[in-house]
Coordinates of C-alpha atoms in Angstrom, one line a residue:
M1 CA 76.1 -139.5 -174.1
F2 CA 79.8 -140.1 -173.1
Y3 CA 82.8 -140.7 -175.3
H4 CA 86.4 -142.0 -174.7
D5 CA 89.5 -141.3 -176.7
G6 CA 90.7 -144.8 -177.5
G7 CA 92.2 -145.3 -174.0
K8 CA 94.4 -142.2 -174.0
L9 CA 94.8 -140.5 -170.6
Q10 CA 93.8 -137.0 -169.8
Y11 CA 97.2 -136.4 -168.5
P12 CA 100.4 -138.5 -168.5
V13 CA 100.8 -141.1 -165.7
R14 CA 104.2 -142.6 -165.1
V15 CA 105.8 -144.5 -162.2
E16 CA 109.6 -144.6 -162.0
K17 CA 109.7 -146.6 -158.8
P18 CA 106.7 -149.0 -158.3
S19 CA 105.4 -149.1 -154.8
P20 CA 102.6 -151.5 -153.7
I21 CA 102.2 -149.6 -150.6
F22 CA 101.6 -146.4 -152.4
A23 CA 99.2 -148.3 -154.8
K24 CA 97.1 -149.0 -151.6
A25 CA 97.3 -145.4 -150.6
L26 CA 96.1 -144.4 -154.0
Q27 CA 92.9 -146.4 -153.7
Q28 CA 91.7 -143.8 -151.2
A29 CA 91.7 -141.3 -154.1
I30 CA 89.7 -143.7 -156.1
G31 CA 87.1 -145.2 -153.7
G32 CA 87.4 -143.2 -150.5
V33 CA 84.9 -140.7 -149.2
Q34 CA 87.2 -138.0 -150.6
G35 CA 87.9 -139.7 -153.8
E36 CA 87.1 -139.4 -157.5
V37 CA 84.3 -142.0 -157.7
R38 CA 82.4 -139.9 -155.2
V39 CA 82.7 -136.5 -157.0
C40 CA 82.2 -138.1 -160.4
L41 CA 78.9 -139.6 -159.4
Q42 CA 78.0 -136.6 -157.3
Y43 CA 78.4 -134.1 -160.3
L44 CA 76.7 -136.4 -162.7
F45 CA 73.6 -137.1 -160.5
Q46 CA 73.4 -133.4 -159.7
A47 CA 73.4 -132.8 -163.6
W48 CA 70.9 -135.5 -164.4
G49 CA 68.4 -134.0 -162.0
A50 CA 69.1 -130.3 -162.7
R51 CA 66.3 -128.0 -163.4
G52 CA 66.5 -124.4 -164.3
P53 CA 69.3 -122.6 -166.3
A54 CA 70.9 -125.2 -168.6
K55 CA 74.4 -123.9 -168.1
Y56 CA 74.6 -125.4 -164.6
R57 CA 73.6 -128.8 -165.8
D58 CA 76.1 -128.5 -168.7
M59 CA 78.9 -127.4 -166.2
L60 CA 78.1 -130.3 -164.0
L61 CA 78.2 -132.8 -166.9
E62 CA 81.5 -131.5 -168.1
T63 CA 83.2 -131.7 -164.7
G64 CA 81.6 -135.1 -163.9
T65 CA 83.1 -136.4 -167.1
E66 CA 86.5 -135.0 -166.2
E67 CA 86.3 -136.9 -163.0
M68 CA 85.9 -140.2 -164.9
A69 CA 89.2 -139.4 -166.5
H70 CA 90.8 -138.8 -163.1
I71 CA 89.5 -142.3 -162.0
E72 CA 91.2 -143.7 -165.2
M73 CA 94.5 -141.9 -164.3
L74 CA 94.4 -143.1 -160.7
A75 CA 93.6 -146.8 -161.8
T76 CA 96.5 -146.7 -164.2
A77 CA 98.8 -145.3 -161.4
V78 CA 97.7 -148.2 -159.1
A79 CA 98.5 -150.8 -161.8
L80 CA 101.9 -149.2 -162.5
N81 CA 102.7 -149.1 -158.8
L82 CA 102.0 -152.8 -158.5
E83 CA 104.6 -153.8 -161.1
G84 CA 107.0 -156.1 -159.4
A85 CA 104.9 -156.6 -156.3
P86 CA 105.7 -159.5 -154.1
L87 CA 103.6 -161.9 -156.1
E88 CA 106.1 -161.5 -158.9
Q89 CA 109.2 -161.6 -156.9
E90 CA 111.3 -164.8 -156.4
E91 CA 111.8 -164.3 -152.7
A92 CA 108.1 -164.2 -152.1
A93 CA 107.4 -167.2 -154.3
K94 CA 107.0 -169.5 -151.3
D95 CA 104.3 -167.5 -149.6
P96 CA 103.5 -164.3 -151.7
V97 CA 100.3 -163.4 -149.8
V98 CA 102.2 -163.4 -146.4
M99 CA 105.0 -161.4 -147.9
A100 CA 102.5 -158.9 -149.3
A101 CA 100.7 -158.4 -146.0
M102 CA 104.0 -158.0 -144.2
G103 CA 105.0 -155.3 -146.6
G104 CA 101.8 -153.4 -146.2
M105 CA 100.3 -154.2 -149.6
N106 CA 96.5 -154.5 -150.2
I107 CA 96.2 -158.4 -150.5
Q108 CA 93.3 -158.1 -152.8
H109 CA 95.6 -156.4 -155.4
A110 CA 97.4 -159.8 -155.5
I111 CA 94.7 -162.4 -155.0
G112 CA 91.6 -160.6 -156.5
T113 CA 92.5 -158.4 -159.4
C114 CA 95.8 -159.6 -161.0
M115 CA 97.5 -156.3 -159.9
A116 CA 94.8 -153.9 -160.8
A117 CA 92.9 -151.0 -159.0
M118 CA 89.5 -151.6 -157.4
P119 CA 86.5 -149.4 -156.6
V120 CA 87.5 -149.5 -152.9
D121 CA 89.2 -147.2 -150.4
S122 CA 92.7 -147.7 -148.9
E123 CA 91.3 -150.2 -146.4
G124 CA 89.5 -152.3 -149.0
V125 CA 86.1 -150.9 -148.2
P126 CA 83.9 -150.8 -151.4
F127 CA 82.5 -147.4 -152.3
N128 CA 78.8 -147.4 -151.6
C129 CA 77.5 -143.8 -152.7
S130 CA 76.5 -142.8 -149.1
H131 CA 78.6 -139.7 -149.7
V132 CA 77.1 -138.6 -153.0
Y133 CA 75.0 -135.6 -152.4
A134 CA 72.6 -134.4 -155.1
S135 CA 69.8 -132.4 -153.5
G136 CA 68.3 -130.8 -156.7
N137 CA 68.9 -127.4 -155.1
V138 CA 71.7 -125.9 -157.2
A139 CA 73.0 -123.5 -154.5
A140 CA 73.1 -126.3 -151.9
D141 CA 74.9 -128.6 -154.4
M142 CA 77.4 -126.0 -155.3
L143 CA 78.4 -125.6 -151.6
A144 CA 78.5 -129.5 -151.2
N145 CA 80.7 -129.6 -154.2
A146 CA 83.1 -127.0 -152.9
T147 CA 83.5 -129.0 -149.7
A148 CA 84.1 -132.3 -151.7
E149 CA 86.8 -130.6 -153.7
S150 CA 88.4 -129.3 -150.5
T151 CA 88.6 -132.7 -148.8
G152 CA 89.7 -134.2 -152.2
R153 CA 92.5 -131.6 -152.4
M154 CA 93.6 -132.3 -148.8
L155 CA 93.8 -136.0 -149.7
A156 CA 95.8 -135.3 -152.9
V157 CA 98.2 -133.0 -151.0
Q158 CA 98.9 -135.8 -148.5
L159 CA 99.5 -138.4 -151.2
W160 CA 101.9 -135.9 -152.9
K161 CA 103.9 -135.7 -149.7
M162 CA 103.8 -139.5 -149.2
T163 CA 105.8 -140.2 -152.4
D164 CA 109.1 -139.3 -153.9
D165 CA 108.4 -140.8 -157.3
P166 CA 108.7 -137.9 -159.8
G167 CA 105.9 -139.3 -162.0
M168 CA 103.5 -139.7 -159.2
K169 CA 104.3 -136.1 -157.9
D170 CA 103.7 -134.8 -161.4
M171 CA 100.4 -136.5 -161.7
L172 CA 99.2 -135.5 -158.3
S173 CA 100.3 -131.9 -158.8
Y174 CA 98.0 -131.9 -161.8
M175 CA 95.1 -133.3 -159.8
I176 CA 95.7 -130.8 -157.0
A177 CA 95.6 -128.0 -159.6
R178 CA 92.2 -129.4 -160.9
D179 CA 90.9 -129.4 -157.3
T180 CA 91.9 -125.7 -157.1
M181 CA 90.0 -124.9 -160.2
H182 CA 86.9 -126.9 -159.2
Q183 CA 86.7 -125.2 -155.7
N184 CA 86.8 -121.8 -157.4
Q185 CA 84.3 -123.0 -160.1
W186 CA 81.7 -124.2 -157.6
L187 CA 82.0 -121.1 -155.4
A188 CA 81.8 -118.9 -158.5
A189 CA 78.6 -120.5 -159.5
W190 CA 77.3 -120.2 -155.9
E191 CA 78.1 -116.5 -156.1
E192 CA 76.5 -116.1 -159.5
L193 CA 73.4 -117.5 -157.9
D194 CA 73.5 -114.5 -155.5
G195 CA 75.9 -116.0 -152.9
P196 CA 74.9 -115.0 -149.4
E197 CA 71.6 -113.5 -150.6
N198 CA 70.6 -117.1 -151.5
H199 CA 70.5 -118.0 -147.8
P200 CA 68.9 -119.5 -146.0
I201 CA 68.7 -122.5 -148.5
P202 CA 66.1 -123.0 -149.8
N203 CA 65.3 -119.4 -150.3
S204 CA 61.9 -120.4 -151.8
F205 CA 60.5 -120.8 -148.2
P206 CA 58.9 -117.7 -146.8
Q207 CA 60.9 -116.8 -143.7
E208 CA 57.9 -115.4 -142.0
N209 CA 56.8 -119.0 -141.7
E210 CA 59.7 -119.9 -139.5
N211 CA 60.1 -119.3 -135.7
S212 CA 61.9 -116.0 -136.0
D213 CA 63.0 -116.2 -132.3
Y214 CA 65.6 -118.8 -133.3
A215 CA 66.5 -117.9 -136.9
Y216 CA 69.6 -116.0 -136.0
A217 CA 70.3 -117.2 -132.3
F218 CA 73.4 -119.1 -131.6
M219 CA 72.5 -121.8 -128.9
S220 CA 74.9 -122.2 -126.1
F221 CA 74.6 -125.3 -123.9
G222 CA 77.6 -124.9 -121.6
I223 CA 77.1 -124.9 -117.8
G224 CA 79.3 -123.8 -115.0
D225 CA 80.7 -120.5 -113.9
D226 CA 83.9 -120.9 -116.0
F227 CA 82.1 -121.7 -119.3
K228 CA 82.3 -119.1 -122.0
T229 CA 80.2 -119.1 -125.0
P230 CA 82.4 -119.4 -128.1
S231 CA 82.1 -115.9 -129.6
G232 CA 82.6 -114.9 -133.2
E233 CA 80.8 -113.4 -136.2
W234 CA 78.0 -116.0 -135.6
T235 CA 77.1 -114.5 -132.1
K236 CA 77.0 -110.8 -132.8
G237 CA 76.3 -108.2 -135.6
K238 CA 74.5 -108.8 -138.9
S239 CA 73.9 -112.3 -140.0
F240 CA 75.8 -113.8 -143.0
D241 CA 72.7 -113.5 -145.2
G242 CA 72.1 -109.9 -144.1
K243 CA 68.6 -110.7 -143.0
G244 CA 68.9 -110.7 -139.3
S245 CA 71.1 -109.9 -136.3
N246 CA 73.0 -112.6 -134.5
S247 CA 72.5 -113.2 -130.8
V248 CA 73.2 -115.8 -128.2
V249 CA 70.7 -117.8 -126.3
R250 CA 71.7 -119.7 -123.2
M251 CA 69.6 -122.8 -123.5
R252 CA 67.2 -124.2 -121.1
P253 CA 64.5 -126.9 -121.7
L254 CA 61.6 -125.4 -123.5
G255 CA 59.5 -128.6 -123.6
D256 CA 58.1 -130.9 -120.9
K257 CA 59.3 -134.4 -120.1
P258 CA 57.8 -136.7 -122.7
Q259 CA 55.0 -139.0 -121.7
L260 CA 54.7 -141.9 -124.1
G261 CA 52.2 -144.0 -122.3
A262 CA 52.1 -147.8 -122.1
A263 CA 53.4 -150.2 -124.7
S264 CA 50.8 -151.8 -127.0
P265 CA 49.6 -155.2 -126.1
K266 CA 50.1 -156.1 -129.7
S267 CA 53.8 -155.2 -129.6
A268 CA 56.7 -157.4 -128.6
A269 CA 57.3 -155.4 -125.3
Q270 CA 57.3 -157.0 -121.8
K271 CA 54.0 -157.2 -119.8
G272 CA 55.4 -154.7 -117.4
Q273 CA 55.7 -152.1 -120.2
M274 CA 51.9 -152.5 -120.9
K275 CA 51.1 -150.7 -117.6
K276 CA 51.1 -147.0 -117.1

Protein backbone atom coordinates (compact mmCIF):
# COMPACT_ATOMS: atom_id res chain seq x y z
CA MET A 1 0.00 0.00 0.00
CA PHE A 2 1.36 3.42 -0.92
CA TYR A 3 0.07 6.85 -0.01
CA HIS A 4 0.71 10.37 -1.26
CA ASP A 5 0.25 13.66 0.52
CA GLY A 6 -1.90 15.62 -1.90
CA GLY A 7 0.98 16.49 -4.20
CA LYS A 8 3.15 18.08 -1.51
CA LEU A 9 6.85 17.57 -2.09
CA GLN A 10 9.19 15.79 0.32
CA TYR A 11 11.56 18.78 0.16
CA PRO A 12 11.13 22.26 -1.39
CA VAL A 13 11.99 22.56 -5.09
CA ARG A 14 12.53 26.03 -6.50
CA VAL A 15 14.22 27.36 -9.60
CA GLU A 16 15.28 31.00 -9.79
CA LYS A 17 16.92 30.86 -13.23
CA PRO A 18 15.26 28.29 -15.53
CA SER A 19 17.65 26.35 -17.74
CA PRO A 20 16.43 23.88 -20.39
CA ILE A 21 19.97 22.52 -20.65
CA PHE A 22 20.05 21.78 -16.92
CA ALA A 23 16.60 20.18 -17.27
CA LYS A 24 18.19 17.79 -19.77
CA ALA A 25 21.01 17.02 -17.32
CA LEU A 26 18.50 16.39 -14.52
CA GLN A 27 16.92 13.66 -16.63
CA GLN A 28 19.97 11.53 -15.86
CA ALA A 29 19.06 11.67 -12.18
CA ILE A 30 15.58 10.43 -13.07
CA GLY A 31 16.01 7.77 -15.75
CA GLY A 32 19.77 7.18 -15.93
CA VAL A 33 21.50 4.07 -14.64
CA GLN A 34 22.54 6.11 -11.57
CA GLY A 35 19.09 7.64 -11.17
CA GLU A 36 16.15 7.54 -8.82
CA VAL A 37 13.88 5.32 -10.92
CA ARG A 38 16.58 2.66 -10.72
CA VAL A 39 17.02 2.72 -6.95
CA CYS A 40 13.29 3.10 -6.32
CA LEU A 41 12.49 -0.07 -8.27
CA GLN A 42 15.56 -1.87 -6.93
CA TYR A 43 14.62 -1.35 -3.29
CA LEU A 44 10.95 -2.14 -3.86
CA PHE A 45 11.60 -5.36 -5.77
CA GLN A 46 14.11 -6.40 -3.13
CA ALA A 47 11.46 -5.74 -0.48
CA TRP A 48 8.67 -7.54 -2.29
CA GLY A 49 10.81 -10.67 -2.55
CA ALA A 50 12.47 -10.43 0.88
CA ARG A 51 12.45 -13.49 3.11
CA GLY A 52 13.68 -13.76 6.66
CA PRO A 53 13.65 -10.99 9.31
CA ALA A 54 10.81 -8.57 8.50
CA LYS A 55 12.82 -5.48 9.44
CA TYR A 56 14.93 -5.70 6.26
CA ARG A 57 11.80 -5.86 4.10
CA ASP A 58 10.33 -2.91 5.99
CA MET A 59 13.51 -0.88 5.67
CA LEU A 60 13.62 -1.49 1.92
CA LEU A 61 9.97 -0.49 1.56
CA GLU A 62 10.55 2.72 3.49
CA THR A 63 13.54 3.73 1.37
CA GLY A 64 11.96 2.64 -1.92
CA THR A 65 9.00 4.86 -1.09
CA GLU A 66 11.35 7.74 -0.28
CA GLU A 67 12.91 7.35 -3.71
CA MET A 68 9.46 7.78 -5.29
CA ALA A 69 9.38 11.19 -3.65
CA HIS A 70 12.81 11.98 -5.07
CA ILE A 71 11.54 11.20 -8.58
CA GLU A 72 8.66 13.60 -7.94
CA MET A 73 11.09 16.31 -6.81
CA LEU A 74 13.30 15.87 -9.85
CA ALA A 75 10.35 15.80 -12.25
CA THR A 76 9.18 19.08 -10.71
CA ALA A 77 12.70 20.51 -11.08
CA VAL A 78 12.76 19.54 -14.76
CA ALA A 79 9.40 21.22 -15.39
CA LEU A 80 10.46 24.39 -13.58
CA ASN A 81 13.72 24.53 -15.51
CA LEU A 82 11.77 24.34 -18.76
CA GLU A 83 9.80 27.51 -18.01
CA GLY A 84 10.56 30.00 -20.77
CA ALA A 85 12.30 27.43 -22.97
CA PRO A 86 12.71 28.29 -26.69
CA LEU A 87 9.22 27.03 -27.57
CA GLU A 88 7.79 29.92 -25.58
CA GLN A 89 10.16 32.64 -26.74
CA GLU A 90 9.31 35.08 -29.50
CA GLU A 91 12.70 34.83 -31.12
CA ALA A 92 12.25 31.06 -31.53
CA ALA A 93 8.71 31.27 -32.89
CA LYS A 94 9.78 30.69 -36.49
CA ASP A 95 11.55 27.40 -35.77
CA PRO A 96 11.45 26.54 -32.07
CA VAL A 97 12.69 22.96 -32.48
CA VAL A 98 15.82 24.07 -34.32
CA MET A 99 16.45 26.77 -31.76
CA ALA A 100 16.02 24.25 -28.95
CA ALA A 101 18.45 21.82 -30.56
CA MET A 102 21.00 24.54 -31.08
CA GLY A 103 20.72 25.51 -27.45
CA GLY A 104 21.34 21.96 -26.19
CA MET A 105 17.78 21.34 -25.00
CA ASN A 106 16.18 17.89 -25.15
CA ILE A 107 13.83 18.32 -28.12
CA GLN A 108 11.37 15.81 -26.65
CA HIS A 109 10.72 18.23 -23.80
CA ALA A 110 9.35 20.61 -26.43
CA ILE A 111 7.59 18.29 -28.85
CA GLY A 112 6.61 15.31 -26.74
CA THR A 113 5.72 16.34 -23.20
CA CYS A 114 4.62 20.01 -23.15
CA MET A 115 7.69 20.87 -21.06
CA ALA A 116 7.59 18.01 -18.55
CA ALA A 117 9.98 15.34 -17.29
CA MET A 118 10.20 11.89 -18.85
CA PRO A 119 11.34 8.44 -17.62
CA VAL A 120 14.50 8.73 -19.71
CA ASP A 121 18.16 9.61 -19.19
CA SER A 122 19.92 12.78 -20.35
CA GLU A 123 20.30 11.33 -23.86
CA GLY A 124 16.61 10.47 -24.10
CA VAL A 125 17.11 6.71 -23.65
CA PRO A 126 14.13 5.20 -21.76
CA PHE A 127 14.85 3.46 -18.48
CA ASN A 128 14.53 -0.29 -19.04
CA CYS A 129 15.20 -1.88 -15.63
CA SER A 130 18.36 -3.67 -16.80
CA HIS A 131 20.20 -2.21 -13.80
CA VAL A 132 17.63 -3.15 -11.17
CA TYR A 133 19.30 -5.76 -8.97
CA ALA A 134 17.15 -7.83 -6.63
CA SER A 135 18.85 -11.15 -5.93
CA GLY A 136 16.83 -12.31 -2.94
CA ASN A 137 20.08 -12.60 -0.97
CA VAL A 138 19.90 -9.79 1.55
CA ALA A 139 23.68 -9.45 2.02
CA ALA A 140 24.28 -9.29 -1.73
CA ASP A 141 21.46 -6.78 -2.13
CA MET A 142 22.84 -4.52 0.61
CA LEU A 143 26.20 -4.34 -1.19
CA ALA A 144 24.46 -3.66 -4.52
CA ASN A 145 22.48 -0.90 -2.85
CA ALA A 146 25.58 0.74 -1.40
CA THR A 147 27.10 0.78 -4.89
CA ALA A 148 23.91 2.25 -6.37
CA GLU A 149 23.88 5.03 -3.79
CA SER A 150 27.58 5.72 -4.40
CA THR A 151 27.11 6.26 -8.13
CA GLY A 152 23.90 8.20 -7.48
CA ARG A 153 25.78 10.50 -5.11
CA MET A 154 28.53 10.95 -7.71
CA LEU A 155 25.90 12.08 -10.21
CA ALA A 156 24.19 14.43 -7.76
CA VAL A 157 27.53 16.01 -6.84
CA GLN A 158 28.31 16.65 -10.50
CA LEU A 159 24.86 18.17 -11.06
CA TRP A 160 25.40 20.40 -8.01
CA LYS A 161 28.63 21.64 -9.60
CA MET A 162 26.92 22.26 -12.94
CA THR A 163 24.40 24.79 -11.68
CA ASP A 164 24.65 28.18 -10.00
CA ASP A 165 20.91 28.32 -9.30
CA PRO A 166 20.46 28.59 -5.50
CA GLY A 167 17.25 26.59 -5.51
CA MET A 168 18.75 23.73 -7.50
CA LYS A 169 21.85 23.68 -5.29
CA ASP A 170 19.62 23.50 -2.22
CA MET A 171 17.55 20.60 -3.60
CA LEU A 172 20.65 18.72 -4.72
CA SER A 173 22.40 19.25 -1.39
CA TYR A 174 19.40 17.58 0.24
CA MET A 175 19.55 14.65 -2.18
CA ILE A 176 23.32 14.30 -1.70
CA ALA A 177 22.72 14.14 2.06
CA ARG A 178 20.12 11.40 1.58
CA ASP A 179 22.61 9.45 -0.55
CA THR A 180 25.07 9.74 2.34
CA MET A 181 22.49 8.32 4.75
CA HIS A 182 21.49 5.52 2.41
CA GLN A 183 25.10 4.43 1.82
CA ASN A 184 25.60 4.19 5.58
CA GLN A 185 22.21 2.53 6.03
CA TRP A 186 22.88 -0.30 3.60
CA LEU A 187 26.39 -0.91 4.91
CA ALA A 188 25.09 -0.89 8.48
CA ALA A 189 22.58 -3.57 7.52
CA TRP A 190 25.34 -5.55 5.79
CA GLU A 191 27.47 -5.36 8.94
CA GLU A 192 24.48 -6.35 11.08
CA LEU A 193 24.25 -9.44 8.92
CA ASP A 194 27.83 -10.25 10.04
CA GLY A 195 29.66 -8.21 7.39
CA PRO A 196 32.85 -9.97 6.23
CA GLU A 197 31.77 -13.14 8.03
CA ASN A 198 28.90 -13.35 5.54
CA HIS A 199 31.40 -13.96 2.76
CA PRO A 200 31.60 -15.58 0.38
CA ILE A 201 28.00 -14.88 -0.64
CA PRO A 202 25.93 -17.02 -0.44
CA ASN A 203 27.32 -18.32 2.83
CA SER A 204 24.78 -21.15 2.76
CA PHE A 205 26.95 -23.08 0.26
CA PRO A 206 29.47 -25.41 1.97
CA GLN A 207 32.94 -24.18 1.04
CA GLU A 208 34.29 -27.71 1.14
CA ASN A 209 32.37 -28.25 -2.10
CA GLU A 210 34.35 -25.59 -3.99
CA ASN A 211 37.80 -26.04 -5.50
CA SER A 212 39.91 -24.82 -2.60
CA ASP A 213 43.00 -24.40 -4.80
CA TYR A 214 41.44 -21.31 -6.36
CA ALA A 215 39.20 -19.91 -3.63
CA TYR A 216 41.77 -17.38 -2.40
CA ALA A 217 44.18 -17.17 -5.33
CA PHE A 218 44.58 -13.97 -7.32
CA MET A 219 45.04 -14.94 -10.97
CA SER A 220 47.72 -13.04 -12.86
CA PHE A 221 47.66 -13.16 -16.67
CA GLY A 222 50.45 -10.78 -17.55
CA ILE A 223 53.42 -11.93 -19.63
CA GLY A 224 56.84 -10.48 -20.26
CA ASP A 225 59.85 -9.97 -18.04
CA ASP A 226 58.78 -6.44 -17.10
CA PHE A 227 55.24 -7.40 -16.01
CA LYS A 228 54.53 -7.15 -12.30
CA THR A 229 51.42 -8.60 -10.72
CA PRO A 230 49.35 -5.82 -9.06
CA SER A 231 50.02 -6.45 -5.40
CA GLY A 232 47.79 -5.52 -2.47
CA GLU A 233 45.70 -6.94 0.34
CA TRP A 234 44.15 -9.26 -2.24
CA THR A 235 47.46 -11.02 -2.99
CA LYS A 236 48.90 -11.68 0.46
CA GLY A 237 47.93 -12.27 4.06
CA LYS A 238 44.57 -13.28 5.40
CA SER A 239 41.57 -13.10 3.08
CA PHE A 240 38.85 -10.49 3.58
CA ASP A 241 36.46 -13.07 5.00
CA GLY A 242 39.14 -14.44 7.34
CA LYS A 243 38.65 -17.97 6.04
CA GLY A 244 41.74 -18.34 3.89
CA SER A 245 45.13 -16.93 2.93
CA ASN A 246 45.59 -14.92 -0.24
CA SER A 247 48.11 -16.02 -2.83
CA VAL A 248 49.07 -15.34 -6.44
CA VAL A 249 48.80 -17.84 -9.29
CA ARG A 250 50.58 -17.07 -12.56
CA MET A 251 48.08 -18.51 -14.98
CA ARG A 252 48.67 -21.06 -17.67
CA PRO A 253 46.10 -23.08 -19.63
CA LEU A 254 44.65 -25.81 -17.45
CA GLY A 255 42.39 -27.28 -20.12
CA ASP A 256 43.01 -28.76 -23.57
CA LYS A 257 42.05 -27.18 -26.86
CA PRO A 258 38.31 -27.74 -27.33
CA GLN A 259 37.20 -30.24 -29.96
CA LEU A 260 33.63 -29.53 -30.96
CA GLY A 261 33.30 -32.01 -33.80
CA ALA A 262 31.46 -31.51 -37.06
CA ALA A 263 28.36 -29.39 -37.52
CA SER A 264 25.01 -31.15 -37.56
CA PRO A 265 23.58 -31.90 -41.03
CA LYS A 266 20.28 -30.60 -39.65
CA SER A 267 21.77 -27.19 -38.85
CA ALA A 268 22.14 -24.16 -41.09
CA ALA A 269 25.93 -24.64 -41.34
CA GLN A 270 27.92 -24.95 -44.56
CA LYS A 271 28.60 -28.40 -46.03
CA GLY A 272 32.29 -27.97 -45.31
CA GLN A 273 31.53 -27.65 -41.60
CA MET A 274 29.82 -31.03 -41.54
CA LYS A 275 33.15 -32.81 -42.04
CA LYS A 276 35.64 -33.48 -39.26
